[in-house]
Amino acid sequence: MPFTPDASPAGTLPTLEESSGEIWTLLYTHDCSFPPEIFREVMLNLIRNPNINSNHLFRADISLECPFEDGVMPPSTITPRITQFKGFTLKTIMVRTMIPRNVLVDKPLDQTCNFYQQVNDEREILSLVVYLPHISSASESPFYHPAVHGIGFLHTFNPETQQGTVAIHYSFFKSEPRSPKLERTALHLLSVLHKHGQGSAAGYVKRVQHDVILPQAQVQNTYARLKSKYARDLVLRWVETTDPGKHVFEDLSIAAFLIELWAVMYKGGESPGFVDIGCGNGLLVHILLEEGYSGWGFDARRRKSWQSWSARAQENLKELVLIPSIIQSTPNAMSTDGPISNDASSLPSTPSMANIQDLSVSASGNPQVHGTHDGIFPKGTFIVSNHADELTPWTPLLANISECPFMMIPCCSHSLSGSRFRAPPPKDGSSSSAYASLVAWVSKLAKDCGWEVEKEMLRIPSTRNTALIGRRRTLPFGEVDVDDLVAENGGAAGWEENALKLVKGSTRGH
């Protein structure tokens, strides 16, 4: 059903009136085919997730949700606003605080959301949801909210014909009358309600579930803190050719998730440290070090941005090619056997001449020397594999060898040999896309390694936002034969050659 609403011009007879006689203005109406229970579900979802309607909003914190009892004011940290409407019975009261993305620009807004119901003489079921922002004038309304006294969503449904309508009403401030801007906002709000209602009626099931591992508010509060602390400076000092508007905010989001994940994993104790394999521009390492965590990162090629980060970050970003110990043809790769600490001197230093190989030739014809790493890390080190491409399928294997927890965010599909390939589609037929196939394949590989794989769809500005976390075991480490797993998944023949090519190739976006 396409969205083609009927506009209600000024002067249209009112359909919504408060018990006090205050008239609400009808703006738009549209036919629908979803019943009252779907209307309620959709409205609850929109109330709990205001970011669906506005990208200026993070979320809503719900402080009250209870049935209405006449004459009884429910205990709440924020006093709800109660309004009665002629012919309607107030059923449920909710109070939410809408949290903006940028608290330096916009303020949070408290709002009461009331649910009403009525059955009219035609046996139609009328369901009404009213938003009452806790403001007393239009000038108090934040940018992300229409400057009105209230917003009303009215759903009318005939059980016999299984047809109905949805309509949107405003209660205007006298100082802010009806205007094209307010009408556009009303049109948008009604279109979102209609889209979600019709989608639910058609059997749409949301495929992406966010906030499975950590509460949304917890991660977003940390992200907001990191953003206000670092974002402006990081964008200004960006030296890569890639878009800072994407990479800065993406890595701040990932850092926020890791910080909160580690808080749960280590429960206030000291983190054993992290290693970011295939760290790219090194920004994530820089942020985590600035936040007081110990760790380091490496990549096959140094990035221009490395010299922009803190002195501590520069000391802990290494130009290394990873040649896993189980497939090395020569035992000359560097490893880190000692614990990671806040002291940069205890972190892996640049390999000595005995531990380096000539891997590439510069444009002038002079040989360039680069170190290699054997992929063995101190036990317990948290392995971060963020869009690490060739290293993605190796992540759970390396974690198994060193008995380390990990988080990987797959991006481009590579086999264990380092060659590009398309992973086989999931056997359950859930999706045949290249990315879904990659995620399914590396998830199975991790499970075969004995990891309990947790999946989180990160709230980052990227379509490659699936995080796979391994922090718990389903099998003892000793019961997993990593060599057999490598062989079963196509083998690693050609890995060294392909890995060393990374030194010569052009740098990537990450």
Coordinates of C-alpha atoms in Angstrom, one line a residue:
M1 CA 0.0 0.0 0.0
P2 CA 1.8 3.2 -1.2
F3 CA 1.8 6.2 1.2
T4 CA -0.6 8.8 -0.3
P5 CA -2.2 10.5 2.7
D6 CA -5.2 12.8 2.6
A7 CA -4.3 16.3 3.9
S8 CA -6.8 18.1 6.1
P9 CA -6.9 21.8 5.3
A10 CA -7.2 24.4 8.0
G11 CA -10.7 24.7 9.3
T12 CA -11.5 20.9 9.1
L13 CA -13.9 19.8 11.8
P14 CA -12.1 18.5 14.8
T15 CA -12.0 14.8 15.6
L16 CA -9.9 15.0 18.8
E17 CA -11.0 17.1 21.7
E18 CA -9.7 17.3 25.3
S19 CA -12.1 17.0 28.2
S20 CA -11.2 20.7 28.9
G21 CA -12.5 21.6 25.4
E22 CA -9.1 22.2 23.9
I23 CA -9.2 21.2 20.2
W24 CA -6.5 19.2 18.4
T25 CA -5.9 19.9 14.7
L26 CA -6.1 17.0 12.2
L27 CA -3.3 17.2 9.6
Y28 CA -3.2 14.0 7.6
T29 CA -5.1 10.7 7.3
H30 CA -4.3 7.5 5.5
D31 CA -6.0 4.1 5.0
C32 CA -4.4 1.1 6.6
S33 CA -5.0 -2.6 7.0
F34 CA -3.2 -3.4 10.3
P35 CA -5.2 -4.0 13.5
P36 CA -5.0 -2.3 16.9
E37 CA -2.5 -4.7 18.4
I38 CA 0.0 -4.0 15.6
F39 CA -0.7 -0.2 16.0
R40 CA 0.2 -0.6 19.7
E41 CA 3.3 -2.7 19.0
V42 CA 4.5 -0.2 16.4
M43 CA 3.9 2.8 18.7
L44 CA 5.7 1.1 21.6
N45 CA 8.7 0.5 19.3
L46 CA 8.7 4.1 18.1
I47 CA 8.5 5.4 21.6
R48 CA 11.4 3.2 22.8
N49 CA 13.5 4.0 19.6
P50 CA 13.0 7.6 18.7
N51 CA 16.1 7.4 16.4
I52 CA 13.8 5.7 13.9
N53 CA 12.1 9.0 13.3
S54 CA 15.1 11.3 13.8
N55 CA 18.8 10.7 13.2
H56 CA 19.5 13.5 15.7
L57 CA 18.5 11.1 18.5
F58 CA 20.3 8.2 20.1
R59 CA 17.6 6.5 22.1
A60 CA 14.9 7.0 24.8
D61 CA 15.3 6.2 28.4
I62 CA 12.0 4.9 29.8
S63 CA 11.4 6.1 33.4
L64 CA 7.8 5.1 33.7
E65 CA 5.5 2.5 32.1
C66 CA 2.3 1.5 33.9
P67 CA -1.5 1.2 33.7
F68 CA -3.4 4.4 34.5
E69 CA -5.6 4.4 37.6
D70 CA -7.9 7.4 38.0
G71 CA -7.0 9.5 40.9
V72 CA -3.7 7.7 41.5
M73 CA -0.4 9.4 40.4
P74 CA 2.2 6.7 39.9
P75 CA 5.6 7.2 41.7
S76 CA 8.1 8.4 39.1
T77 CA 11.3 10.4 39.0
I78 CA 9.7 12.4 36.3
T79 CA 6.1 13.4 36.9
P80 CA 3.9 12.4 33.9
R81 CA 1.5 14.8 32.2
I82 CA -2.0 13.5 32.1
T83 CA -4.6 14.7 29.6
Q84 CA -8.1 13.3 29.1
F85 CA -9.9 13.2 25.8
K86 CA -13.7 13.1 25.2
G87 CA -14.9 9.6 24.4
F88 CA -11.5 8.0 25.2
T89 CA -10.3 6.0 28.2
L90 CA -6.7 6.4 29.3
K91 CA -5.2 3.0 29.6
T92 CA -1.4 3.3 29.9
I93 CA 1.1 6.0 30.8
M94 CA 4.7 6.1 29.7
V95 CA 7.4 8.7 30.4
R96 CA 10.6 8.8 28.3
T97 CA 13.6 11.0 28.1
M98 CA 14.9 11.4 24.5
I99 CA 18.6 11.5 24.4
P100 CA 20.2 13.4 21.5
R101 CA 23.3 12.3 19.7
N102 CA 25.1 15.6 20.3
V103 CA 24.4 16.7 23.9
L104 CA 26.6 19.8 23.3
V105 CA 24.1 21.1 20.7
D106 CA 20.7 19.6 21.8
K107 CA 19.3 19.0 25.2
P108 CA 17.5 15.8 26.3
L109 CA 13.7 16.1 26.3
D110 CA 11.2 14.5 28.8
Q111 CA 7.9 13.4 27.2
T112 CA 4.8 11.7 28.4
C113 CA 3.3 9.1 26.0
N114 CA -0.3 8.2 26.8
F115 CA -2.3 5.3 25.3
Y116 CA -6.1 5.6 25.0
Q117 CA -8.9 3.5 23.6
Q118 CA -12.5 3.8 22.5
V119 CA -15.2 1.7 20.8
N120 CA -17.7 3.8 18.9
D121 CA -21.3 3.2 17.8
E122 CA -20.1 1.7 14.5
R123 CA -18.2 -1.0 16.5
E124 CA -14.9 0.5 15.3
I125 CA -12.0 0.3 17.7
L126 CA -10.2 3.7 18.1
S127 CA -6.7 3.6 19.6
L128 CA -5.0 6.9 20.4
V129 CA -1.4 7.6 21.4
V130 CA -0.5 11.1 22.5
Y131 CA 3.0 12.6 23.0
L132 CA 3.1 15.4 25.5
P133 CA 6.6 17.0 25.6
H134 CA 7.5 18.6 29.0
I135 CA 7.7 22.1 27.7
S136 CA 5.6 25.2 28.2
S137 CA 6.4 27.2 25.1
A138 CA 7.4 26.6 21.5
S139 CA 10.8 28.2 22.2
E140 CA 11.7 25.4 24.6
S141 CA 11.3 22.7 21.9
P142 CA 14.7 21.2 20.8
F143 CA 15.6 21.1 17.2
Y144 CA 14.7 17.4 16.8
H145 CA 11.1 17.8 18.1
P146 CA 8.3 19.8 16.4
A147 CA 7.5 23.0 18.3
V148 CA 4.0 21.9 19.4
H149 CA 2.2 21.3 22.6
G150 CA 1.4 17.7 21.7
I151 CA 1.2 15.1 18.9
G152 CA -1.6 12.6 18.6
F153 CA -1.7 9.4 16.5
L154 CA -5.2 8.0 16.0
H155 CA -5.8 4.5 14.7
T156 CA -9.4 3.5 13.7
F157 CA -10.1 -0.1 12.8
N158 CA -13.2 -2.0 11.7
P159 CA -12.9 -5.7 12.7
E160 CA -15.6 -6.8 10.2
T161 CA -13.9 -5.2 7.1
Q162 CA -10.4 -5.5 8.5
Q163 CA -9.7 -2.0 7.2
G164 CA -8.9 1.2 9.1
T165 CA -7.1 4.5 9.0
V166 CA -4.3 6.2 10.8
A167 CA -4.3 10.0 11.4
I168 CA -2.0 12.5 13.0
H169 CA -3.1 15.5 15.1
Y170 CA -1.2 18.5 16.6
S171 CA -2.0 20.6 19.6
F172 CA -0.4 24.0 18.6
F173 CA 1.1 26.6 20.8
K174 CA -0.6 30.0 20.2
S175 CA 2.9 31.4 19.5
E176 CA 3.6 28.8 16.9
P177 CA 0.6 28.2 14.6
R178 CA 0.3 25.7 11.8
S179 CA 3.1 26.1 9.2
P180 CA 4.6 24.1 6.2
K181 CA 7.5 23.1 8.4
L182 CA 5.3 21.5 11.0
E183 CA 3.2 19.9 8.3
R184 CA 6.3 18.3 6.8
T185 CA 7.2 16.8 10.2
A186 CA 3.7 15.5 10.7
L187 CA 3.8 13.9 7.2
H188 CA 7.1 12.2 8.1
L189 CA 5.8 10.9 11.4
L190 CA 2.7 9.4 9.9
S191 CA 4.6 7.9 7.0
V192 CA 6.9 6.0 9.4
L193 CA 3.9 4.8 11.5
H194 CA 2.2 3.6 8.3
K195 CA 5.2 1.9 6.9
H196 CA 6.0 0.0 10.1
G197 CA 2.3 -1.0 10.6
Q198 CA 1.8 -2.3 7.1
G199 CA 5.2 -4.1 7.2
S200 CA 4.2 -5.9 10.4
A201 CA 0.8 -6.8 9.0
A202 CA 2.5 -8.3 5.9
G203 CA 4.6 -10.5 8.2
Y204 CA 7.8 -8.5 8.1
V205 CA 10.3 -9.8 10.7
K206 CA 13.1 -7.5 11.7
R207 CA 16.3 -9.2 10.6
V208 CA 18.8 -7.1 12.5
Q209 CA 18.8 -7.3 16.3
H210 CA 20.9 -4.7 18.1
D211 CA 22.1 -4.5 21.7
V212 CA 22.1 -8.3 22.2
I213 CA 25.3 -8.4 24.3
L214 CA 25.4 -5.0 26.0
P215 CA 22.6 -2.5 26.9
Q216 CA 22.1 0.3 24.3
A217 CA 22.3 3.1 26.8
Q218 CA 25.5 1.8 28.3
V219 CA 27.4 1.8 25.0
Q220 CA 25.9 5.0 23.7
N221 CA 26.7 7.0 26.9
T222 CA 30.3 5.9 26.5
Y223 CA 30.3 6.7 22.8
A224 CA 28.9 10.2 23.6
R225 CA 31.7 10.8 26.1
L226 CA 34.4 9.7 23.7
K227 CA 32.8 11.7 20.9
S228 CA 32.8 14.9 22.9
K229 CA 36.3 14.3 24.1
Y230 CA 38.1 13.3 20.9
A231 CA 35.9 13.7 17.7
R232 CA 36.6 17.3 16.8
D233 CA 40.4 17.0 17.2
L234 CA 40.6 13.7 15.3
V235 CA 38.6 15.0 12.4
L236 CA 40.8 18.2 12.2
R237 CA 44.1 16.2 12.3
W238 CA 43.0 13.6 9.7
V239 CA 45.7 13.0 7.1
E240 CA 44.3 10.0 5.2
T241 CA 42.5 10.4 1.9
T242 CA 39.5 8.5 3.4
D243 CA 36.5 10.2 4.9
P244 CA 37.1 11.2 8.5
G245 CA 33.4 11.6 9.0
K246 CA 33.1 7.8 8.6
H247 CA 36.3 6.4 10.1
V248 CA 36.5 8.7 13.2
F249 CA 33.0 8.0 14.4
E250 CA 33.1 4.4 13.4
D251 CA 36.2 3.8 15.6
L252 CA 34.8 5.8 18.4
S253 CA 31.8 3.5 18.4
I254 CA 33.9 0.4 18.3
A255 CA 36.0 1.7 21.1
A256 CA 32.9 2.4 23.2
F257 CA 31.7 -1.1 22.6
L258 CA 35.0 -2.6 23.6
I259 CA 35.3 -0.5 26.7
E260 CA 31.9 -1.6 27.9
L261 CA 32.5 -5.2 26.9
W262 CA 35.8 -5.3 28.9
A263 CA 34.1 -3.7 31.9
V264 CA 31.7 -6.7 31.9
M265 CA 34.5 -9.3 31.2
Y266 CA 37.0 -8.1 33.7
K267 CA 34.5 -6.7 36.2
G268 CA 36.6 -3.8 37.4
G269 CA 39.8 -5.7 37.4
E270 CA 42.8 -4.9 35.3
S271 CA 42.5 -5.7 31.6
P272 CA 45.2 -8.1 30.3
G273 CA 45.7 -5.9 27.3
F274 CA 44.8 -6.0 23.6
V275 CA 46.3 -6.4 20.2
D276 CA 44.7 -5.0 17.1
I277 CA 45.8 -7.2 14.2
G278 CA 45.6 -5.5 10.8
C279 CA 45.1 -2.2 12.7
G280 CA 45.1 0.0 9.5
N281 CA 45.1 3.7 10.3
G282 CA 45.8 2.9 14.0
L283 CA 43.0 5.1 15.2
L284 CA 41.3 2.5 17.4
V285 CA 44.7 1.7 19.1
H286 CA 45.2 5.5 19.7
I287 CA 41.7 5.9 21.3
L288 CA 42.1 2.9 23.6
L289 CA 45.5 3.9 24.7
E290 CA 44.3 7.4 25.4
E291 CA 41.5 5.8 27.6
G292 CA 44.2 4.1 29.7
Y293 CA 44.2 0.6 28.3
S294 CA 47.4 -1.3 27.5
G295 CA 47.9 -2.7 24.1
W296 CA 49.3 -2.4 20.6
G297 CA 48.5 -2.9 17.0
F298 CA 50.3 -3.9 13.8
D299 CA 49.7 -3.8 10.0
A300 CA 51.6 -4.9 7.0
R301 CA 52.1 -1.2 6.0
R302 CA 52.6 1.9 8.0
R303 CA 49.9 4.6 7.5
K304 CA 50.4 8.3 7.2
S305 CA 48.1 8.8 10.2
W306 CA 50.3 6.9 12.6
Q307 CA 52.5 9.9 13.1
S308 CA 49.4 12.0 13.9
W309 CA 48.6 10.0 17.0
S310 CA 50.0 10.3 20.5
A311 CA 53.6 9.4 21.2
R312 CA 52.4 6.3 23.1
A313 CA 50.4 5.2 20.1
Q314 CA 53.3 5.7 17.8
E315 CA 55.5 3.5 20.0
N316 CA 52.8 0.8 19.9
L317 CA 51.9 0.7 16.2
K318 CA 54.2 -1.7 14.4
E319 CA 54.8 -2.5 10.7
L320 CA 54.6 -6.3 10.7
V321 CA 53.4 -9.1 8.5
L322 CA 51.7 -11.9 10.2
I323 CA 52.9 -15.4 9.3
P324 CA 51.1 -17.8 11.7
S325 CA 53.4 -20.1 13.6
I326 CA 51.6 -23.2 12.4
I327 CA 52.4 -22.5 8.7
Q328 CA 55.8 -20.8 8.8
S329 CA 58.4 -22.2 6.4
T330 CA 61.2 -20.4 8.4
P331 CA 61.2 -19.8 12.1
N332 CA 62.3 -16.2 12.0
A333 CA 59.0 -14.5 12.9
M334 CA 58.7 -12.3 15.9
S335 CA 56.4 -13.2 18.8
T336 CA 55.3 -11.6 22.0
D337 CA 55.8 -14.0 24.9
G338 CA 55.7 -11.5 27.7
P339 CA 52.7 -9.8 29.3
I340 CA 51.4 -6.5 27.8
S341 CA 51.6 -3.6 30.2
N342 CA 51.2 0.1 30.3
D343 CA 54.9 0.4 29.9
A344 CA 55.6 0.8 26.2
S345 CA 59.1 -0.7 26.7
S346 CA 57.5 -4.0 27.6
L347 CA 55.6 -4.1 24.3
P348 CA 57.1 -5.8 21.3
S349 CA 59.8 -3.6 19.8
T350 CA 60.9 -3.4 16.2
P351 CA 62.5 -6.8 15.3
S352 CA 66.2 -7.1 15.3
M353 CA 68.1 -7.7 12.0
A354 CA 68.1 -11.4 12.8
N355 CA 64.3 -11.4 12.7
I356 CA 63.6 -9.5 9.5
Q357 CA 63.2 -10.4 5.9
D358 CA 63.5 -8.4 2.7
L359 CA 59.9 -8.3 1.6
S360 CA 59.6 -5.5 -1.0
V361 CA 61.5 -3.1 -3.1
S362 CA 60.8 0.7 -2.9
A363 CA 60.1 2.8 -6.0
S364 CA 63.8 3.8 -6.1
G365 CA 64.8 0.1 -6.2
N366 CA 66.1 0.0 -2.7
P367 CA 65.1 -3.0 -0.6
Q368 CA 62.7 -2.4 2.3
V369 CA 62.9 -4.5 5.4
H370 CA 59.8 -5.5 7.3
G371 CA 59.3 -7.7 10.4
T372 CA 57.0 -10.6 10.6
H373 CA 55.0 -11.8 13.5
D374 CA 54.1 -15.4 14.3
G375 CA 50.6 -14.7 15.7
I376 CA 51.4 -16.0 19.2
F377 CA 50.3 -13.6 21.9
P378 CA 50.4 -13.7 25.7
K379 CA 47.6 -15.8 27.1
G380 CA 44.4 -13.7 27.7
T381 CA 45.4 -10.9 25.4
F382 CA 42.2 -9.6 23.8
I383 CA 42.5 -9.9 20.0
V384 CA 40.8 -7.1 18.0
S385 CA 40.3 -7.9 14.3
N386 CA 38.5 -4.9 12.8
H387 CA 38.0 -5.2 9.1
A388 CA 41.3 -7.1 9.0
D389 CA 40.4 -8.8 5.7
E390 CA 43.0 -11.5 5.2
L391 CA 43.4 -11.9 8.9
T392 CA 39.7 -12.3 9.6
P393 CA 39.4 -16.1 9.2
W394 CA 42.7 -16.5 11.1
T395 CA 41.4 -14.6 14.1
P396 CA 39.6 -17.5 15.9
L397 CA 42.5 -19.8 15.1
L398 CA 45.1 -17.4 16.5
A399 CA 42.9 -16.9 19.5
N400 CA 42.8 -20.7 20.0
I401 CA 46.5 -21.1 19.7
S402 CA 47.2 -18.4 22.3
E403 CA 44.1 -19.0 24.4
C404 CA 42.9 -15.4 23.9
P405 CA 39.4 -13.9 23.7
F406 CA 38.6 -12.0 20.5
M407 CA 36.3 -9.7 18.6
M408 CA 36.3 -9.7 14.8
I409 CA 34.3 -7.5 12.4
P410 CA 34.5 -9.1 9.0
C411 CA 34.7 -7.0 5.9
C412 CA 36.2 -8.4 2.7
S413 CA 36.2 -12.2 2.1
H414 CA 39.5 -14.0 2.0
S415 CA 40.4 -17.7 2.4
L416 CA 43.0 -19.0 4.9
S417 CA 45.5 -18.8 2.0
G418 CA 45.1 -15.0 1.9
S419 CA 43.4 -15.2 -1.5
R420 CA 40.1 -13.5 -2.3
F421 CA 37.3 -15.9 -2.4
R422 CA 33.6 -16.1 -2.0
A423 CA 32.6 -18.0 1.2
P424 CA 30.0 -20.7 0.7
P425 CA 26.5 -19.6 1.5
P426 CA 24.9 -20.6 4.8
K427 CA 23.4 -24.0 4.7
D428 CA 20.2 -22.8 6.3
G429 CA 19.5 -20.6 3.2
S430 CA 19.1 -17.5 5.4
S431 CA 21.0 -15.3 2.9
S432 CA 23.1 -15.7 -0.2
S433 CA 24.9 -12.4 -0.1
A434 CA 28.7 -12.4 -0.1
Y435 CA 28.9 -10.7 3.2
A436 CA 26.3 -13.0 4.9
S437 CA 28.2 -15.9 3.6
L438 CA 31.5 -14.6 4.9
V439 CA 30.0 -14.0 8.4
A440 CA 28.5 -17.5 8.4
W441 CA 31.7 -19.1 7.4
V442 CA 34.0 -17.4 9.9
S443 CA 31.3 -18.0 12.6
K444 CA 31.4 -21.7 11.9
L445 CA 35.2 -21.7 11.9
A446 CA 35.1 -20.1 15.3
K447 CA 32.6 -22.6 16.6
D448 CA 34.7 -25.4 15.3
C449 CA 37.6 -23.9 17.3
G450 CA 35.5 -24.4 20.4
W451 CA 34.3 -20.9 20.8
E452 CA 30.8 -19.9 21.9
V453 CA 30.3 -17.2 19.2
E454 CA 28.2 -14.2 20.2
K455 CA 26.9 -11.9 17.5
E456 CA 26.3 -8.2 17.8
M457 CA 25.2 -5.7 15.1
L458 CA 27.2 -2.7 16.0
R459 CA 25.8 0.8 15.7
I460 CA 28.5 2.1 13.4
P461 CA 28.4 4.0 10.1
S462 CA 29.2 0.9 8.0
T463 CA 27.2 -1.8 6.3
R464 CA 29.9 -4.2 7.5
N465 CA 28.9 -3.9 11.1
T466 CA 28.6 -7.5 12.3
A467 CA 30.8 -8.2 15.4
L468 CA 31.6 -11.8 16.3
I469 CA 32.8 -12.2 19.9
G470 CA 34.6 -15.2 21.4
R471 CA 35.0 -15.0 25.2
R472 CA 33.6 -18.3 26.3
R473 CA 34.5 -21.9 25.4
T474 CA 32.4 -24.9 24.5
L475 CA 35.5 -27.1 24.3
P476 CA 38.8 -27.2 26.1
F477 CA 41.6 -25.7 24.0
G478 CA 43.5 -28.9 24.1
E479 CA 40.7 -30.8 22.3
V480 CA 40.9 -28.6 19.2
D481 CA 43.3 -29.6 16.4
V482 CA 44.0 -26.2 14.6
D483 CA 46.1 -27.9 11.9
D484 CA 43.1 -30.1 11.0
L485 CA 40.8 -27.1 10.9
V486 CA 43.1 -25.3 8.6
A487 CA 43.2 -28.3 6.2
E488 CA 39.4 -28.8 6.4
N489 CA 38.8 -25.2 5.4
G490 CA 40.9 -25.2 2.2
G491 CA 44.4 -25.1 3.7
A492 CA 46.8 -22.2 3.9
A493 CA 49.1 -22.8 0.9
G494 CA 50.2 -19.5 -0.5
W495 CA 49.6 -17.5 2.7
E496 CA 53.2 -16.3 3.1
E497 CA 53.3 -15.2 -0.5
N498 CA 50.0 -13.4 -0.4
A499 CA 50.8 -11.8 3.0
L500 CA 54.1 -10.4 1.8
K501 CA 52.3 -8.9 -1.2
L502 CA 50.4 -6.6 1.2
V503 CA 53.7 -4.8 1.8
K504 CA 53.9 -3.8 -1.9
G505 CA 50.2 -3.1 -2.4
S506 CA 48.4 0.2 -1.9
T507 CA 46.9 1.0 1.4
R508 CA 43.2 0.4 2.0
G509 CA 40.5 2.5 3.4
H510 CA 40.8 1.1 6.9

